[in-house]
Tab-separated table of C-alpha atoms in Angstrom:
chain	number	residue	atom	x	y	z
Z	1	MET	CA	-5.676	10.457	7.129
Z	2	THR	CA	-8.745	9.015	5.460
Z	3	SER	CA	-12.193	9.429	6.954
Z	4	ALA	CA	-13.517	6.828	9.375
Z	5	SER	CA	-15.408	3.882	7.921
Z	6	ASP	CA	-17.890	1.744	9.794
Z	7	VAL	CA	-17.806	-2.018	10.254
Z	8	ALA	CA	-19.862	-4.216	12.515
Z	9	VAL	CA	-16.883	-6.188	13.834
Z	10	CYS	CA	-13.136	-5.548	13.796
Z	11	ILE	CA	-10.911	-8.552	14.568
Z	12	LEU	CA	-7.335	-8.102	15.714
Z	13	GLY	CA	-5.299	-11.145	14.748
Z	14	ALA	CA	-5.545	-13.166	11.527
Z	15	GLY	CA	-4.237	-16.489	12.758
Z	16	PRO	CA	-6.382	-19.579	12.117
Z	17	VAL	CA	-9.012	-18.585	14.712
Z	18	GLY	CA	-9.226	-14.862	13.926
Z	19	ALA	CA	-9.172	-15.401	10.151
Z	20	THR	CA	-11.895	-18.057	10.393
Z	21	LEU	CA	-14.116	-15.685	12.378
Z	22	ALA	CA	-13.518	-12.964	9.775
Z	23	ALA	CA	-14.447	-15.314	6.923
Z	24	THR	CA	-17.528	-16.592	8.780
Z	25	LEU	CA	-18.920	-13.129	9.522
Z	26	ALA	CA	-18.175	-11.806	6.037
Z	27	THR	CA	-19.766	-14.872	4.435
Z	28	ALA	CA	-22.908	-14.105	6.451
Z	29	GLY	CA	-22.904	-10.530	5.126
Z	30	LEU	CA	-21.648	-8.571	8.149
Z	31	PRO	CA	-19.324	-5.626	7.407
Z	32	THR	CA	-16.100	-6.947	8.958
Z	33	ALA	CA	-12.456	-5.926	9.219
Z	34	VAL	CA	-9.432	-7.989	10.222
Z	35	VAL	CA	-6.082	-6.504	11.214
Z	36	ASP	CA	-2.788	-8.340	11.536
Z	37	THR	CA	0.817	-7.266	11.978
Z	38	GLN	CA	1.964	-9.752	9.316
Z	39	PRO	CA	1.188	-9.612	5.583
Z	40	LEU	CA	-1.349	-12.126	4.298
Z	41	PRO	CA	-0.751	-12.376	0.553
Z	42	PRO	CA	-2.121	-15.321	-1.425
Z	43	MET	CA	0.823	-17.685	-1.676
Z	44	GLU	CA	1.928	-20.908	-3.237
Z	45	LEU	CA	2.267	-23.949	-1.002
Z	46	GLN	CA	5.580	-23.562	0.818
Z	47	ASP	CA	7.919	-26.382	1.794
Z	48	PHE	CA	6.595	-28.653	4.525
Z	49	ASP	CA	7.698	-27.283	7.914
Z	50	GLY	CA	6.596	-30.133	10.190
Z	51	ARG	CA	3.457	-28.536	11.620
Z	52	ALA	CA	-0.068	-29.904	11.288
Z	53	TYR	CA	-3.412	-29.432	13.007
Z	54	ALA	CA	-5.886	-32.031	14.239
Z	55	ILE	CA	-9.228	-30.612	13.065
Z	56	ALA	CA	-12.258	-32.156	14.804
Z	57	LEU	CA	-15.316	-32.997	12.740
Z	58	THR	CA	-17.232	-30.019	14.172
Z	59	SER	CA	-14.353	-27.673	13.318
Z	60	GLN	CA	-14.299	-29.014	9.755
Z	61	ARG	CA	-17.999	-28.118	9.464
Z	62	LEU	CA	-17.236	-24.566	10.574
Z	63	LEU	CA	-14.388	-24.212	8.062
Z	64	GLN	CA	-16.681	-25.532	5.357
Z	65	ALA	CA	-19.434	-23.039	6.220
Z	66	ALA	CA	-16.883	-20.202	6.090
Z	67	GLY	CA	-15.748	-21.216	2.593
Z	68	ILE	CA	-12.243	-22.187	3.718
Z	69	TRP	CA	-12.289	-25.978	3.535
Z	70	GLU	CA	-12.662	-26.217	-0.238
Z	71	ARG	CA	-9.725	-23.836	-0.674
Z	72	LEU	CA	-7.196	-26.089	1.063
Z	73	PRO	CA	-4.494	-26.857	-1.536
Z	74	GLU	CA	-3.575	-30.240	-0.069
Z	75	ARG	CA	-5.818	-33.194	0.696
Z	76	PRO	CA	-6.535	-33.460	4.462
Z	77	CYS	CA	-6.015	-36.858	6.056
Z	78	PRO	CA	-9.143	-38.302	7.702
Z	79	ILE	CA	-8.691	-39.841	11.148
Z	80	LEU	CA	-10.671	-43.081	11.089
Z	81	GLY	CA	-9.411	-44.656	14.300
Z	82	ILE	CA	-7.761	-43.706	17.592
Z	83	ARG	CA	-5.755	-46.007	19.840
Z	84	VAL	CA	-5.203	-44.911	23.442
Z	85	ALA	CA	-2.575	-46.747	25.477
Z	86	ASP	CA	-0.476	-46.392	28.601
Z	87	GLY	CA	3.219	-46.918	28.015
Z	88	ARG	CA	6.855	-46.372	28.895
Z	89	PRO	CA	9.703	-45.242	26.593
Z	90	GLY	CA	11.511	-48.149	24.953
Z	91	GLN	CA	8.638	-50.562	25.539
Z	92	PRO	CA	5.770	-51.438	23.172
Z	93	PRO	CA	2.444	-49.765	24.000
Z	94	SER	CA	0.426	-51.729	26.543
Z	95	PRO	CA	-1.885	-54.373	25.046
Z	96	LEU	CA	-4.500	-53.087	27.500
Z	97	ALA	CA	-5.536	-50.317	25.115
Z	98	LEU	CA	-8.636	-48.431	24.125
Z	99	HIS	CA	-9.592	-48.567	20.440
Z	100	PHE	CA	-11.998	-46.073	18.866
Z	101	ASP	CA	-13.428	-46.687	15.410
Z	102	ALA	CA	-15.146	-43.734	13.715
Z	103	ALA	CA	-17.396	-46.083	11.733
Z	104	ALA	CA	-18.922	-47.331	14.983
Z	105	VAL	CA	-20.109	-43.809	15.820
Z	106	SER	CA	-20.801	-42.028	12.547
Z	107	ASP	CA	-20.374	-42.265	8.800
Z	108	GLU	CA	-17.844	-39.422	9.084
Z	109	PRO	CA	-14.249	-39.419	10.399
Z	110	PHE	CA	-13.274	-38.317	13.897
Z	111	GLY	CA	-11.608	-35.385	12.218
Z	112	TYR	CA	-8.823	-34.529	9.821
Z	113	MET	CA	-5.111	-33.798	9.913
Z	114	VAL	CA	-4.410	-30.590	8.013
Z	115	GLU	CA	-0.902	-29.300	7.438
Z	116	ALA	CA	-0.383	-25.822	8.879
Z	117	ARG	CA	0.910	-24.529	5.546
Z	118	SER	CA	-2.226	-25.828	3.811
Z	119	LEU	CA	-4.620	-24.134	6.253
Z	120	ARG	CA	-2.716	-20.857	5.909
Z	121	VAL	CA	-2.963	-20.993	2.115
Z	122	GLY	CA	-6.689	-21.778	2.355
Z	123	LEU	CA	-7.291	-18.831	4.679
Z	124	ASN	CA	-5.211	-16.460	2.568
Z	125	ALA	CA	-7.101	-17.555	-0.525
Z	126	ARG	CA	-10.467	-16.952	1.136
Z	127	LEU	CA	-10.005	-13.568	2.808
Z	128	PRO	CA	-9.027	-11.271	-0.102
Z	129	GLY	CA	-11.862	-10.184	-2.323
Z	130	MET	CA	-14.712	-11.021	0.074
Z	131	ALA	CA	-17.449	-8.454	-0.476
Z	132	HIS	CA	-18.012	-7.687	3.199
Z	133	LEU	CA	-14.446	-7.973	4.497
Z	134	ARG	CA	-11.595	-5.461	4.686
Z	135	VAL	CA	-8.133	-6.869	5.373
Z	136	PHE	CA	-5.410	-4.664	6.855
Z	137	ALA	CA	-2.135	-6.587	6.865
Z	138	PRO	CA	0.479	-5.666	7.725
Z	139	ALA	CA	-0.881	-3.007	10.053
Z	140	ARG	CA	-0.877	-2.136	13.739
Z	141	ALA	CA	-3.947	-0.933	15.595
Z	142	THR	CA	-4.661	1.374	18.497
Z	143	VAL	CA	-8.095	0.689	19.951
Z	144	GLU	CA	-10.342	2.983	21.944
Z	145	ARG	CA	-13.472	1.342	23.327
Z	146	ARG	CA	-16.430	3.278	24.690
Z	147	THR	CA	-19.998	2.405	25.625
Z	148	GLU	CA	-21.285	3.712	22.311
Z	149	GLY	CA	-18.723	1.958	20.114
Z	150	ALA	CA	-15.035	1.453	19.311
Z	151	THR	CA	-12.515	3.399	17.251
Z	152	ILE	CA	-9.551	1.604	15.682
Z	153	ARG	CA	-6.674	3.743	14.414
Z	154	LEU	CA	-4.354	1.913	12.065
Z	155	SER	CA	-0.683	2.433	11.351
Z	156	THR	CA	-1.694	2.802	7.687
Z	157	GLY	CA	-3.351	6.114	8.568
Z	158	GLU	CA	-6.863	4.772	8.271
Z	159	THR	CA	-9.474	4.854	11.032
Z	160	LEU	CA	-12.279	2.364	11.558
Z	161	THR	CA	-15.303	2.461	13.815
Z	162	ALA	CA	-16.845	-0.790	14.978
Z	163	ARG	CA	-19.657	-2.049	17.147
Z	164	LEU	CA	-17.446	-4.866	18.448
Z	165	VAL	CA	-13.709	-5.523	18.652
Z	166	VAL	CA	-12.474	-9.112	18.894
Z	167	ALA	CA	-9.129	-10.046	20.444
Z	168	ALA	CA	-7.624	-12.960	18.512
Z	169	GLU	CA	-4.001	-11.995	19.163
Z	170	GLY	CA	-2.918	-15.064	21.116
Z	171	ARG	CA	-1.869	-15.729	24.688
Z	172	ASN	CA	-0.224	-12.360	25.242
Z	173	SER	CA	-3.194	-10.387	23.922
Z	174	PRO	CA	-2.609	-6.610	24.258
Z	175	LEU	CA	-6.372	-6.006	24.079
Z	176	ARG	CA	-6.946	-8.343	27.023
Z	177	ARG	CA	-4.305	-6.534	29.069
Z	178	GLN	CA	-5.765	-3.164	28.082
Z	179	ALA	CA	-9.152	-4.307	29.380
Z	180	GLY	CA	-7.618	-5.366	32.716
Z	181	ILE	CA	-8.910	-8.929	32.336
Z	182	ARG	CA	-7.010	-11.140	34.755
Z	183	THR	CA	-5.744	-14.612	33.901
Z	184	ALA	CA	-4.961	-17.756	35.885
Z	185	VAL	CA	-1.935	-19.683	34.600
Z	186	LEU	CA	-0.782	-23.162	35.587
Z	187	ASP	CA	2.758	-24.079	34.542
Z	188	TYR	CA	3.115	-27.796	33.754
Z	189	HIS	CA	6.925	-27.596	33.763
Z	190	GLN	CA	6.867	-29.361	30.427
Z	191	ILE	CA	7.813	-28.507	26.863
Z	192	GLY	CA	5.652	-29.560	23.942
Z	193	MET	CA	7.569	-30.718	20.866
Z	194	VAL	CA	5.813	-30.802	17.497
Z	195	GLY	CA	6.966	-32.097	14.144
Z	196	ALA	CA	6.610	-34.943	11.665
Z	197	PHE	CA	8.312	-38.097	10.486
Z	198	ALA	CA	8.218	-40.381	7.473
Z	199	HIS	CA	7.795	-44.123	8.026
Z	200	GLU	CA	7.856	-47.496	6.298
Z	201	ALA	CA	4.490	-49.040	7.185
Z	202	PRO	CA	1.091	-47.431	6.486
Z	203	HIS	CA	-0.694	-45.724	9.372
Z	204	ARG	CA	-4.132	-46.814	8.055
Z	205	ASN	CA	-5.546	-43.448	9.166
Z	206	ILE	CA	-5.198	-44.441	12.820
Z	207	ALA	CA	-3.887	-42.047	15.488
Z	208	LEU	CA	-2.025	-43.195	18.580
Z	209	GLU	CA	-2.315	-41.373	21.915
Z	210	GLN	CA	0.202	-42.885	24.294
Z	211	PHE	CA	0.488	-41.768	27.913
Z	212	LEU	CA	4.091	-41.838	29.102
Z	213	PRO	CA	5.336	-41.072	32.642
Z	214	ASN	CA	6.679	-37.602	31.766
Z	215	GLY	CA	3.908	-36.562	29.389
Z	216	PRO	CA	1.757	-37.761	26.479
Z	217	PHE	CA	3.045	-38.738	23.045
Z	218	ALA	CA	0.714	-38.644	20.030
Z	219	GLN	CA	1.207	-39.941	16.491
Z	220	LEU	CA	-1.241	-38.435	14.014
Z	221	PRO	CA	-1.631	-39.637	10.403
Z	222	LEU	CA	-0.780	-37.301	7.526
Z	223	ALA	CA	-2.034	-37.656	3.972
Z	224	GLY	CA	1.480	-37.758	2.467
Z	225	PRO	CA	3.637	-38.009	0.633
Z	226	GLY	CA	3.226	-34.255	0.054
Z	227	GLY	CA	6.680	-33.906	-1.450
Z	228	PHE	CA	8.499	-35.463	1.486
Z	229	GLY	CA	7.995	-39.178	0.870
Z	230	SER	CA	10.546	-41.629	-0.528
Z	231	ALA	CA	10.635	-45.243	-1.672
Z	232	ALA	CA	11.967	-46.356	1.732
Z	233	PHE	CA	9.639	-44.088	3.766
Z	234	PRO	CA	6.471	-43.602	1.695
Z	235	HIS	CA	4.155	-42.628	4.565
Z	236	ALA	CA	4.092	-39.746	7.035
Z	237	SER	CA	2.698	-38.843	10.455
Z	238	ALA	CA	2.845	-35.855	12.767
Z	239	PHE	CA	3.887	-36.125	16.388
Z	240	VAL	CA	3.014	-34.127	19.506
Z	241	TRP	CA	5.382	-34.993	22.337
Z	242	ALA	CA	5.221	-33.446	25.813
Z	243	ASP	CA	8.073	-34.061	28.239
Z	244	ARG	CA	9.642	-32.519	31.306
Z	245	THR	CA	11.456	-29.324	30.492
Z	246	ALA	CA	14.994	-30.617	31.129
Z	247	ILE	CA	14.417	-33.821	29.140
Z	248	ALA	CA	12.773	-31.964	26.253
Z	249	GLN	CA	15.678	-29.522	26.041
Z	250	ARG	CA	18.062	-32.462	25.739
Z	251	MET	CA	15.895	-34.038	23.035
Z	252	LEU	CA	15.723	-30.797	21.037
Z	253	ALA	CA	19.516	-30.501	21.104
Z	254	LEU	CA	19.975	-33.911	19.423
Z	255	ASP	CA	20.872	-34.266	15.769
Z	256	GLU	CA	18.266	-35.654	13.393
Z	257	ALA	CA	19.346	-39.294	13.624
Z	258	ALA	CA	19.470	-39.318	17.438
Z	259	PHE	CA	16.160	-37.488	17.685
Z	260	GLY	CA	14.639	-40.056	15.345
Z	261	ARG	CA	15.825	-42.864	17.608
Z	262	GLU	CA	14.168	-41.194	20.608
Z	263	LEU	CA	10.946	-40.798	18.633
Z	264	ALA	CA	11.069	-44.493	17.741
Z	265	ARG	CA	11.554	-45.482	21.400
Z	266	ARG	CA	8.293	-43.746	22.299
Z	267	LEU	CA	6.376	-44.705	19.185
Z	268	GLY	CA	6.943	-48.449	19.174
Z	269	PRO	CA	7.429	-50.689	16.108
Z	270	HIS	CA	4.008	-50.549	14.439
Z	271	LEU	CA	5.055	-48.080	11.699
Z	272	GLY	CA	8.401	-49.705	10.945
Z	273	ALA	CA	11.547	-47.637	10.515
Z	274	ILE	CA	11.125	-43.867	10.716
Z	275	ARG	CA	13.023	-40.667	9.962
Z	276	PRO	CA	12.179	-37.090	11.042
Z	277	ILE	CA	11.088	-34.618	8.344
Z	278	GLY	CA	10.542	-30.872	8.447
Z	279	ARG	CA	11.420	-28.632	11.367
Z	280	ARG	CA	10.996	-29.316	15.074
Z	281	TRP	CA	8.838	-26.836	16.963
Z	282	SER	CA	8.660	-26.430	20.726
Z	283	TYR	CA	6.861	-24.326	23.317
Z	284	PRO	CA	6.430	-24.348	27.116
Z	285	LEU	CA	3.186	-25.926	28.297
Z	286	SER	CA	0.778	-24.209	30.642
Z	287	ALA	CA	-2.957	-23.926	31.162
Z	288	LEU	CA	-4.544	-20.478	30.948
Z	289	LEU	CA	-8.014	-19.267	31.823
Z	290	VAL	CA	-9.423	-15.730	31.840
Z	291	GLU	CA	-11.714	-14.367	34.529
Z	292	ARG	CA	-14.139	-13.218	31.819
Z	293	TRP	CA	-14.437	-13.484	28.049
Z	294	THR	CA	-15.768	-9.975	27.420
Z	295	ASP	CA	-15.476	-6.300	28.278
Z	296	THR	CA	-17.020	-3.132	26.891
Z	297	ARG	CA	-17.244	-3.675	23.105
Z	298	LEU	CA	-14.727	-6.510	23.389
Z	299	ALA	CA	-14.770	-10.307	23.055
Z	300	LEU	CA	-11.852	-12.703	23.485
Z	301	ILE	CA	-11.439	-15.795	21.326
Z	302	GLY	CA	-8.872	-18.547	20.908
Z	303	ASP	CA	-5.613	-18.404	22.818
Z	304	ALA	CA	-6.457	-14.919	24.082
Z	305	ALA	CA	-9.175	-16.579	26.202
Z	306	HIS	CA	-7.746	-19.976	27.145
Z	307	GLY	CA	-4.910	-22.438	26.857
Z	308	VAL	CA	-5.064	-26.189	27.489
Z	309	HIS	CA	-2.567	-29.024	27.744
Z	310	PRO	CA	-2.156	-30.683	24.313
Z	311	ILE	CA	-2.906	-34.097	25.840
Z	312	ALA	CA	-5.907	-34.512	23.507
Z	313	GLY	CA	-5.102	-32.003	20.765
Z	314	GLN	CA	-8.087	-29.778	21.518
Z	315	GLY	CA	-6.493	-26.301	21.683
Z	316	LEU	CA	-7.305	-25.098	18.160
Z	317	ASN	CA	-10.682	-26.838	18.201
Z	318	LEU	CA	-11.565	-24.972	21.388
Z	319	GLY	CA	-10.811	-21.740	19.531
Z	320	PHE	CA	-13.013	-22.771	16.619
Z	321	ARG	CA	-15.845	-23.375	19.086
Z	322	ASP	CA	-15.363	-19.786	20.264
Z	323	VAL	CA	-15.687	-18.683	16.637
Z	324	ALA	CA	-18.945	-20.572	16.129
Z	325	ALA	CA	-20.509	-19.277	19.368
Z	326	LEU	CA	-19.521	-15.644	18.818
Z	327	ALA	CA	-20.418	-15.661	15.116
Z	328	GLU	CA	-23.872	-17.083	15.789
Z	329	ALA	CA	-24.601	-14.537	18.537
Z	330	VAL	CA	-23.360	-11.594	16.461
Z	331	ILE	CA	-25.088	-12.671	13.224
Z	332	GLU	CA	-28.395	-13.170	15.047
Z	333	ALA	CA	-28.196	-9.701	16.604
Z	334	TRP	CA	-27.301	-8.050	13.305
Z	335	SER	CA	-30.140	-9.861	11.496
Z	336	LEU	CA	-32.629	-8.531	14.059
Z	337	GLY	CA	-31.329	-4.998	13.687
Z	338	ALA	CA	-29.770	-5.115	17.157
Z	339	ASP	CA	-26.316	-4.008	18.271
Z	340	PRO	CA	-23.834	-6.920	17.787
Z	341	GLY	CA	-21.558	-5.527	20.491
Z	342	ALA	CA	-24.237	-4.933	23.111
Z	343	PRO	CA	-23.713	-6.321	26.636
Z	344	ALA	CA	-26.568	-8.815	26.214
Z	345	VAL	CA	-24.973	-10.302	23.069
Z	346	LEU	CA	-21.587	-10.608	24.752
Z	347	ALA	CA	-23.187	-12.132	27.848
Z	348	ARG	CA	-24.761	-14.857	25.676
Z	349	TYR	CA	-21.375	-15.582	24.114
Z	350	GLN	CA	-19.672	-15.906	27.497
Z	351	ALA	CA	-22.489	-18.033	28.919
Z	352	ARG	CA	-22.110	-20.465	26.038
Z	353	ARG	CA	-18.325	-20.694	26.070
Z	354	ARG	CA	-17.411	-20.539	29.748
Z	355	PRO	CA	-18.839	-23.944	30.876
Z	356	ASP	CA	-17.423	-25.815	27.877
Z	357	THR	CA	-13.983	-24.259	28.316
Z	358	LEU	CA	-13.902	-24.920	32.056
Z	359	LEU	CA	-14.895	-28.539	31.431
Z	360	MET	CA	-12.157	-28.950	28.818
Z	361	LEU	CA	-9.476	-27.338	30.997
Z	362	SER	CA	-10.383	-29.388	34.055
Z	363	GLY	CA	-10.614	-32.590	32.002
Z	364	MET	CA	-7.223	-32.087	30.358
Z	365	HIS	CA	-5.673	-31.201	33.718
Z	366	ALA	CA	-7.126	-34.320	35.348
Z	367	LEU	CA	-5.817	-36.509	32.516
Z	368	GLU	CA	-2.358	-34.962	32.785
Z	369	ARG	CA	-2.259	-35.587	36.531
Z	370	LEU	CA	-3.653	-39.134	36.254
Z	371	PHE	CA	-1.232	-40.265	33.558
Z	372	GLY	CA	1.750	-38.096	34.450
Z	373	ASN	CA	3.427	-40.482	36.906
Z	374	ASP	CA	5.087	-43.888	36.888
Z	375	ILE	CA	3.986	-45.303	40.240
Z	376	ALA	CA	3.419	-49.017	39.566
Z	377	PRO	CA	-0.017	-49.456	41.278
Z	378	VAL	CA	-1.352	-46.316	39.606
Z	379	ARG	CA	0.065	-47.429	36.259
Z	380	TRP	CA	-1.673	-50.801	36.458
Z	381	ALA	CA	-4.920	-49.200	37.617
Z	382	ARG	CA	-4.755	-46.887	34.576
Z	383	ARG	CA	-4.217	-49.784	32.220
Z	384	LEU	CA	-7.052	-51.804	33.706
Z	385	GLY	CA	-9.316	-48.751	33.521
Z	386	ILE	CA	-8.485	-48.256	29.853
Z	387	ALA	CA	-9.186	-51.919	29.138
Z	388	ALA	CA	-12.488	-51.725	31.052
Z	389	VAL	CA	-13.707	-48.721	29.042
Z	390	ASP	CA	-12.848	-50.605	25.851
Z	391	ARG	CA	-15.442	-53.211	26.888
Z	392	LEU	CA	-18.237	-50.711	27.672
Z	393	PRO	CA	-19.796	-49.718	24.323
Z	394	ALA	CA	-22.000	-46.882	25.632
Z	395	LEU	CA	-19.174	-45.179	27.541
Z	396	LYS	CA	-16.775	-45.764	24.688
Z	397	ARG	CA	-19.229	-44.206	22.241
Z	398	GLY	CA	-19.520	-41.160	24.497
Z	399	PHE	CA	-15.744	-40.694	24.509
Z	400	ALA	CA	-15.655	-41.104	20.738
Z	401	ARG	CA	-18.297	-38.420	20.220
Z	402	GLN	CA	-16.283	-36.076	22.431
Z	403	ALA	CA	-13.252	-36.679	20.202
Z	404	MET	CA	-15.367	-35.590	17.230
Z	405	GLY	CA	-16.501	-32.500	19.121
Z	406	LEU	CA	-20.056	-33.845	19.265
Z	407	GLY	CA	-20.589	-33.293	22.970
Z	408	PRO	CA	-23.937	-32.402	24.556
Z	409	GLY	CA	-25.552	-29.258	23.220
Z	410	VAL	CA	-23.692	-29.042	19.895
Z	411	THR	CA	-25.868	-26.978	17.576
Z	412	GLY	CA	-25.633	-24.493	14.735
Z	413	LEU	CA	-22.481	-24.328	12.627
Z	414	LEU	CA	-20.751	-27.082	14.615
Z	415	ALA	CA	-23.687	-29.402	13.953
Z	416	GLY	CA	-23.415	-28.810	10.211
Z	417	GLN	CA	-26.274	-26.318	9.871
Z	418	PRO	CA	-25.896	-23.791	7.045
Z	419	LEU	CA	-24.614	-20.321	7.826
Z	420	MET	CA	-27.448	-17.860	8.433
Z	421	ARG	CA	-27.262	-14.772	6.242
Z	422	ALA	CA	-27.467	-11.488	8.117
Z	423	GLY	CA	-29.820	-8.748	7.106
């Protein structure tokens, strides 16, 4: 076994959130380690698999500060408009809709659609070779946390010591369970279906969020053609479709042609004929909230700390906001010669993230409950409410800024400020 080596922060989990935190801290000059059970070799762009992320403007700023954005191998698709409508399957979206135009709020887009394969390649290209980062993948870790610090024993035979351990392992985080941090889970009795489709007519960089009785349906523009276009279907979009569990299971069992017809029933005619491309992905939908974000020498980020309904596509962006808050607190402490894993530092992180996360969870839950029924009076009240907001510029602008991630109190990396160097 090799001798122990010191790092300031050791991150368990190199998914998009954990890897972005690792790159952010290492870019700032903090000695950092990241451990993942899967290998992370630099790789060529794989075949399109149907998955894509909606990256808010503030999240794009974070990825840029961490040196990841410029390493994306494929051009992201800017989202320049959002249309929100109430609807029913097989019927065109209601004309009483809410239209958001990014140009009316900022000279930047609402955000970007980034293919999952592209973000993974960008992360894998950034992490190796960083001067202040050690990557252990594939490797498994056993963590011992004490008041004075943490020891991480790896399956490779190496041992690390760290001032702070970060759980970025996802919803079933072993570190969270080890710390005895309780969670509250709300089952929506829905399945989320994710994938992509090619289509005839251009999307004009406009996203559609349509509220259907059994769950929301979103169409999100992709840059395309990305190797999956054709003369008949030269454009592409991603979809996020939530439906009741039994209905979703029936949809997932359909062949490609029948599934495409069901997509078209919910989408409406504005993109012309469509055909599914890539794989279909699905997962049960539930909300998750932890009783606390921290423990002795431990911080939770991303899905280890929270889970929200995908009604507004904010799950990954919520994780990136965790990254920005924790990175700023840790970098500041390290720059001042203080302990980055001290209780006061972790308390500042939790104080910054808890209110925002609670607001997002409660907001997404309220939207799901408001739009998740087909009672006629409620449906018409929804549609009139949407139309009313569309005629109130100040309120509409506030909603648009939220979509960009530019809510009250956005500062630091999310506001586009340069990354502070530690030390």
